Every structure is written in C-alpha cells, then in structure tokens.
Amino acid sequence: MLFNLLQTTTEAVAALPQQEVMTFSLIEMAAKGGPLMIVLLLLSILAIYLFGKKLWMIHQFGKIYDGFLDDIKDYLLDGKIKSAQMLCSHYNSPIARMVETGLAKTGHSQVEIQTAMENMGNIEINKLEKGLPYLATIAGGAPMIGFLGTVIGMIEAFFNMANAGNNIDITLLSSGIYTAMVTTVGGLIVGILAYFGYNYLTARISNLATLLDAATAKFLEFAGEPATKSE
C-alpha cells in the first residue's frame, strides 16, 4: 500500500506543468538597458583605447638601458659631444631627449642647462598626460549616465503601473526595472574600470617624472666636469 501511495504521488508530481526557466546572455541583458547602454559601450571603447595607448607610450618611453647616462658621461669626459648626441637620437625616450637638450647647452652655466632640461622634461610629461582628462571624465561621467538610466527606468515602470490601473502585472514593471538596474551596473563597471585605469597611468607617469628629475641631477653632476680630449 505504501508503495502504491508513493507511485501515485510520483505520477502526480510528474503530471504537474513544468515552469519554463528563462535564460539570457550578457548581450541580451545589456540590450534590456536601452539606448543608454550604447553610450556606455562607446565610452568603454574610448576608455580602453586611451588606456592602451598611454600604457604603450609609457612602456616605449621608458625603454632605455641602465648604463645610458654612464656612457653619456664617458663621451663628455672625452669631449665627444656629437657622439653623445647621436647616442641620444637612437632612443625614443624622454630621458634621451632631455639629455640631448642638455648636451646642446654644453658650455653654458649649469642653471641654463638645468632650465633647458627641466623644460624638455615638462614637455615630455605633458605629452604623456595628454588625453588623461578624458579618461577621468569617463570615470566620473559613466556612473552618472547609469544613474540617469535608473531614473528613466523607474519613470517608465511607474508610468506603466499608472496606466494599468487595477490590472497591475509584474510584467508591466519588468521593462523599466531592467532599464534601471542594467544601466546602473553598466555605468558603474565602466566608471570603475576608467577610474582605476586613470590612477594607474597617473602613478606610472609620476614615476617617470621622478626618473627624469634623477637623470637631470645626475647629468648636472658631470656636465661641468672638464673634458679630457675633444673630437
């Protein structure tokens, strides 16, 4: 009897209609965020482009071998100014261009040399910093666009609810709620990534500025030393 009861229960459960499980991809979820998701997508592409471009520039500009300044010193002590300038011209590096500027001022006072090198260093840093304000703007603006989507989505949800009168259905609210939540998440993701990218690049550029200052100081230590021979 117990076996028959279990069998009957199993058959009854199997006969119940199975609830369909909804599944959708990230692309489908993003599409539910509405037109603002296109704006956030464009901002994310711009942020990735700016970050990648600046990271590549920093990597390229920082490529110079450790004994570069020592070789420049040897050339200067031998009076081989042109050889030192040719060595600098072989490297696409702020340090090389800054030292080349200092070499062009050889024979002038150390104050003039230092001023010329510092001016060149500032120019190189400004090159690297160009475009970073756009990344900072994306970091602050993307979450605001996401919150704008939240407001629009909630307005849509309440509008649908008001028009439904007494026939309120959760499906009437789902569209607006999707817009509100998806745009908020999208804006925060883009903003957070841009924020961390901006701070990372700023730290790398600050480190490079420190290296330029150190190179200037080291160059000035031997720039005034007399040459032992001339070219």
Short mmCIF file of C-alpha atoms in Angstrom, two decimals:
data_model
loop_
_atom_site.label_atom_id
_atom_site.label_comp_id
_atom_site.label_asym_id
_atom_site.label_seq_id
_atom_site.Cartn_x
_atom_site.Cartn_y
_atom_site.Cartn_z
CA MET A 1 0.00 0.00 0.00
CA LEU A 2 2.83 2.36 0.86
CA PHE A 3 4.44 1.56 -2.49
CA ASN A 4 1.21 2.37 -4.35
CA LEU A 5 0.92 5.67 -2.46
CA LEU A 6 4.49 6.67 -3.39
CA GLN A 7 3.90 5.70 -7.01
CA THR A 8 0.68 7.75 -7.13
CA THR A 9 2.47 10.78 -5.63
CA THR A 10 5.33 10.49 -8.11
CA GLU A 11 2.92 10.31 -11.03
CA ALA A 12 1.02 13.34 -9.74
CA VAL A 13 4.20 15.40 -9.44
CA ALA A 14 5.30 14.38 -12.91
CA ALA A 15 1.92 15.42 -14.28
CA LEU A 16 2.31 18.97 -12.94
CA PRO A 17 3.20 21.55 -15.61
CA GLN A 18 6.90 22.32 -15.58
CA GLN A 19 7.81 26.00 -15.17
CA GLU A 20 9.93 27.29 -18.03
CA VAL A 21 13.31 28.61 -16.89
CA MET A 22 14.32 31.90 -18.52
CA THR A 23 17.93 32.23 -19.55
CA PHE A 24 19.64 35.01 -21.49
CA SER A 25 23.13 36.08 -22.35
CA LEU A 26 25.01 39.17 -21.26
CA ILE A 27 24.33 40.74 -24.64
CA GLU A 28 20.58 40.21 -24.21
CA MET A 29 20.77 41.62 -20.70
CA ALA A 30 22.67 44.68 -21.93
CA ALA A 31 20.06 45.21 -24.66
CA LYS A 32 17.40 45.49 -21.98
CA GLY A 33 19.22 48.56 -20.66
CA GLY A 34 18.01 50.64 -23.59
CA PRO A 35 19.77 53.28 -25.71
CA LEU A 36 21.95 54.49 -22.84
CA MET A 37 23.84 51.20 -23.00
CA ILE A 38 25.09 52.24 -26.45
CA VAL A 39 26.52 55.41 -24.90
CA LEU A 40 28.19 53.38 -22.16
CA LEU A 41 29.56 50.96 -24.76
CA LEU A 42 31.13 53.82 -26.70
CA LEU A 43 32.61 55.26 -23.51
CA SER A 44 34.07 51.87 -22.58
CA ILE A 45 35.69 51.55 -26.02
CA LEU A 46 37.15 55.05 -25.71
CA ALA A 47 38.43 54.29 -22.20
CA ILE A 48 40.11 51.07 -23.35
CA TYR A 49 41.69 52.89 -26.31
CA LEU A 50 43.04 55.73 -24.15
CA PHE A 51 44.36 53.35 -21.50
CA GLY A 52 46.05 51.07 -24.03
CA LYS A 53 47.57 53.97 -25.97
CA LYS A 54 49.00 55.67 -22.89
CA LEU A 55 50.27 52.40 -21.43
CA TRP A 56 52.08 51.64 -24.69
CA MET A 57 53.59 55.14 -24.77
CA ILE A 58 54.82 54.84 -21.19
CA HIS A 59 56.31 51.43 -21.94
CA GLN A 60 58.07 52.69 -25.07
CA PHE A 61 59.34 55.89 -23.47
CA GLY A 62 60.72 54.01 -20.50
CA LYS A 63 62.81 51.63 -22.64
CA ILE A 64 66.43 52.67 -22.18
CA TYR A 65 69.34 50.67 -20.86
CA ASP A 66 70.75 51.16 -17.36
CA GLY A 67 74.21 52.35 -18.41
CA PHE A 68 72.92 55.11 -20.71
CA LEU A 69 73.95 58.04 -18.50
CA ASP A 70 77.31 56.42 -17.74
CA ASP A 71 78.04 56.23 -21.48
CA ILE A 72 76.99 59.88 -21.86
CA LYS A 73 79.39 60.77 -19.05
CA ASP A 74 82.25 58.92 -20.78
CA TYR A 75 81.56 60.75 -24.03
CA LEU A 76 81.50 64.09 -22.24
CA LEU A 77 84.76 63.42 -20.39
CA ASP A 78 86.33 62.54 -23.74
CA GLY A 79 84.88 65.69 -25.29
CA LYS A 80 82.80 63.65 -27.76
CA ILE A 81 79.65 65.78 -27.66
CA LYS A 82 78.43 64.74 -31.10
CA SER A 83 78.82 61.06 -30.26
CA ALA A 84 76.76 61.60 -27.11
CA GLN A 85 74.07 63.39 -29.12
CA MET A 86 73.98 60.59 -31.67
CA LEU A 87 73.52 58.08 -28.86
CA CYS A 88 70.57 60.08 -27.55
CA SER A 89 68.96 60.26 -31.00
CA HIS A 90 68.84 56.46 -31.21
CA TYR A 91 66.28 56.18 -28.38
CA ASN A 92 62.63 57.23 -28.36
CA SER A 93 62.73 58.09 -24.68
CA PRO A 94 62.03 61.28 -22.68
CA ILE A 95 65.30 60.75 -20.82
CA ALA A 96 67.28 60.59 -24.07
CA ARG A 97 65.61 63.71 -25.47
CA MET A 98 66.10 65.58 -22.21
CA VAL A 99 69.80 64.65 -22.06
CA GLU A 100 70.16 65.65 -25.71
CA THR A 101 68.75 69.06 -24.78
CA GLY A 102 71.31 69.32 -22.01
CA LEU A 103 74.10 68.36 -24.39
CA ALA A 104 73.06 71.17 -26.73
CA LYS A 105 73.61 73.57 -23.84
CA THR A 106 77.10 72.28 -23.06
CA GLY A 107 79.39 75.20 -22.32
CA HIS A 108 76.63 77.25 -20.71
CA SER A 109 76.07 77.63 -16.98
CA GLN A 110 74.54 74.77 -15.04
CA VAL A 111 71.49 76.91 -14.34
CA GLU A 112 70.85 77.27 -18.08
CA ILE A 113 71.44 73.57 -18.64
CA GLN A 114 69.10 72.62 -15.80
CA THR A 115 66.40 75.01 -17.00
CA ALA A 116 66.56 73.66 -20.55
CA MET A 117 66.42 70.05 -19.38
CA GLU A 118 63.55 70.71 -16.99
CA ASN A 119 61.57 72.46 -19.72
CA MET A 120 62.08 69.48 -22.03
CA GLY A 121 61.10 67.14 -19.21
CA ASN A 122 57.87 69.07 -18.66
CA ILE A 123 57.10 68.85 -22.37
CA GLU A 124 57.58 65.07 -22.31
CA ILE A 125 55.37 64.67 -19.24
CA ASN A 126 52.67 66.82 -20.85
CA LYS A 127 52.74 64.51 -23.89
CA LEU A 128 52.01 61.54 -21.65
CA GLU A 129 49.33 63.36 -19.68
CA LYS A 130 47.50 64.47 -22.83
CA GLY A 131 44.23 62.58 -23.02
CA LEU A 132 44.11 61.57 -19.36
CA PRO A 133 41.40 64.18 -18.56
CA TYR A 134 39.13 62.30 -20.99
CA LEU A 135 39.71 59.10 -19.01
CA ALA A 136 38.96 60.94 -15.77
CA THR A 137 35.78 62.34 -17.33
CA ILE A 138 34.64 58.84 -18.28
CA ALA A 139 35.38 57.63 -14.75
CA GLY A 140 33.09 60.30 -13.33
CA GLY A 141 30.53 60.52 -16.13
CA ALA A 142 29.75 56.84 -16.77
CA PRO A 143 28.16 56.21 -13.34
CA MET A 144 26.09 59.38 -13.76
CA ILE A 145 24.81 58.08 -17.10
CA GLY A 146 24.00 54.81 -15.35
CA PHE A 147 22.04 56.65 -12.67
CA LEU A 148 20.23 58.57 -15.41
CA GLY A 149 19.17 55.21 -16.81
CA THR A 150 17.95 54.26 -13.33
CA VAL A 151 15.71 57.31 -13.17
CA ILE A 152 14.41 56.74 -16.70
CA GLY A 153 13.70 53.09 -15.92
CA MET A 154 11.80 53.90 -12.74
CA ILE A 155 9.78 56.57 -14.55
CA GLU A 156 8.90 54.00 -17.20
CA ALA A 157 7.91 51.46 -14.54
CA PHE A 158 5.66 53.91 -12.68
CA PHE A 159 4.16 55.15 -15.95
CA ASN A 160 3.22 51.61 -16.95
CA MET A 161 1.84 50.94 -13.48
CA ALA A 162 -0.27 54.11 -13.58
CA ASN A 163 -1.72 53.24 -16.99
CA ALA A 164 -2.55 49.70 -15.88
CA GLY A 165 -4.98 50.93 -13.25
CA ASN A 166 -6.21 47.98 -11.19
CA ASN A 167 -4.76 45.43 -13.62
CA ILE A 168 -1.21 45.70 -12.35
CA ASP A 169 1.05 42.92 -13.57
CA ILE A 170 4.71 42.40 -12.71
CA THR A 171 5.46 42.14 -16.41
CA LEU A 172 4.42 45.77 -16.79
CA LEU A 173 7.18 46.79 -14.41
CA SER A 174 9.90 44.45 -15.67
CA SER A 175 10.92 46.58 -18.65
CA GLY A 176 11.51 49.71 -16.57
CA ILE A 177 13.23 47.81 -13.79
CA TYR A 178 15.54 46.13 -16.31
CA THR A 179 16.49 49.54 -17.71
CA ALA A 180 17.11 50.90 -14.22
CA MET A 181 19.26 48.05 -12.96
CA VAL A 182 21.20 47.23 -16.14
CA THR A 183 22.22 50.82 -16.84
CA THR A 184 23.29 51.28 -13.24
CA VAL A 185 25.51 48.21 -13.37
CA GLY A 186 26.88 49.17 -16.79
CA GLY A 187 27.70 52.71 -15.69
CA LEU A 188 29.42 51.55 -12.53
CA ILE A 189 31.51 48.95 -14.37
CA VAL A 190 32.72 51.46 -16.98
CA GLY A 191 33.32 54.12 -14.34
CA ILE A 192 35.26 51.82 -12.00
CA LEU A 193 37.49 50.49 -14.77
CA ALA A 194 38.19 54.01 -16.07
CA TYR A 195 38.90 55.23 -12.53
CA PHE A 196 41.43 52.51 -11.77
CA GLY A 197 42.99 52.91 -15.23
CA TYR A 198 43.37 56.67 -14.74
CA ASN A 199 45.03 56.29 -11.34
CA TYR A 200 47.34 53.57 -12.61
CA LEU A 201 48.51 55.71 -15.54
CA THR A 202 48.91 58.74 -13.29
CA ALA A 203 51.14 56.72 -10.95
CA ARG A 204 53.25 55.44 -13.85
CA ILE A 205 53.68 58.96 -15.25
CA SER A 206 54.60 60.25 -11.80
CA ASN A 207 57.30 57.57 -11.55
CA LEU A 208 58.63 58.57 -14.96
CA ALA A 209 58.75 62.22 -13.86
CA THR A 210 60.83 61.15 -10.87
CA LEU A 211 63.23 59.33 -13.20
CA LEU A 212 63.55 62.46 -15.34
CA ASP A 213 64.42 64.53 -12.27
CA ALA A 214 67.01 61.97 -11.20
CA ALA A 215 68.51 61.90 -14.72
CA THR A 216 68.74 65.70 -14.75
CA ALA A 217 70.51 65.74 -11.39
CA LYS A 218 72.96 63.04 -12.47
CA PHE A 219 73.68 64.77 -15.77
CA LEU A 220 74.40 68.06 -13.99
CA GLU A 221 76.90 66.28 -11.72
CA PHE A 222 79.27 65.60 -14.61
CA ALA A 223 78.16 68.23 -17.13
CA GLY A 224 80.52 70.77 -15.60
CA GLU A 225 83.48 68.40 -15.42
CA PRO A 226 86.31 69.32 -17.84
CA ALA A 227 86.72 67.20 -20.94
CA THR A 228 89.99 65.31 -21.24
CA LYS A 229 90.02 65.36 -25.04
CA SER A 230 87.93 66.74 -27.86
CA GLU A 231 86.57 65.22 -31.05
#
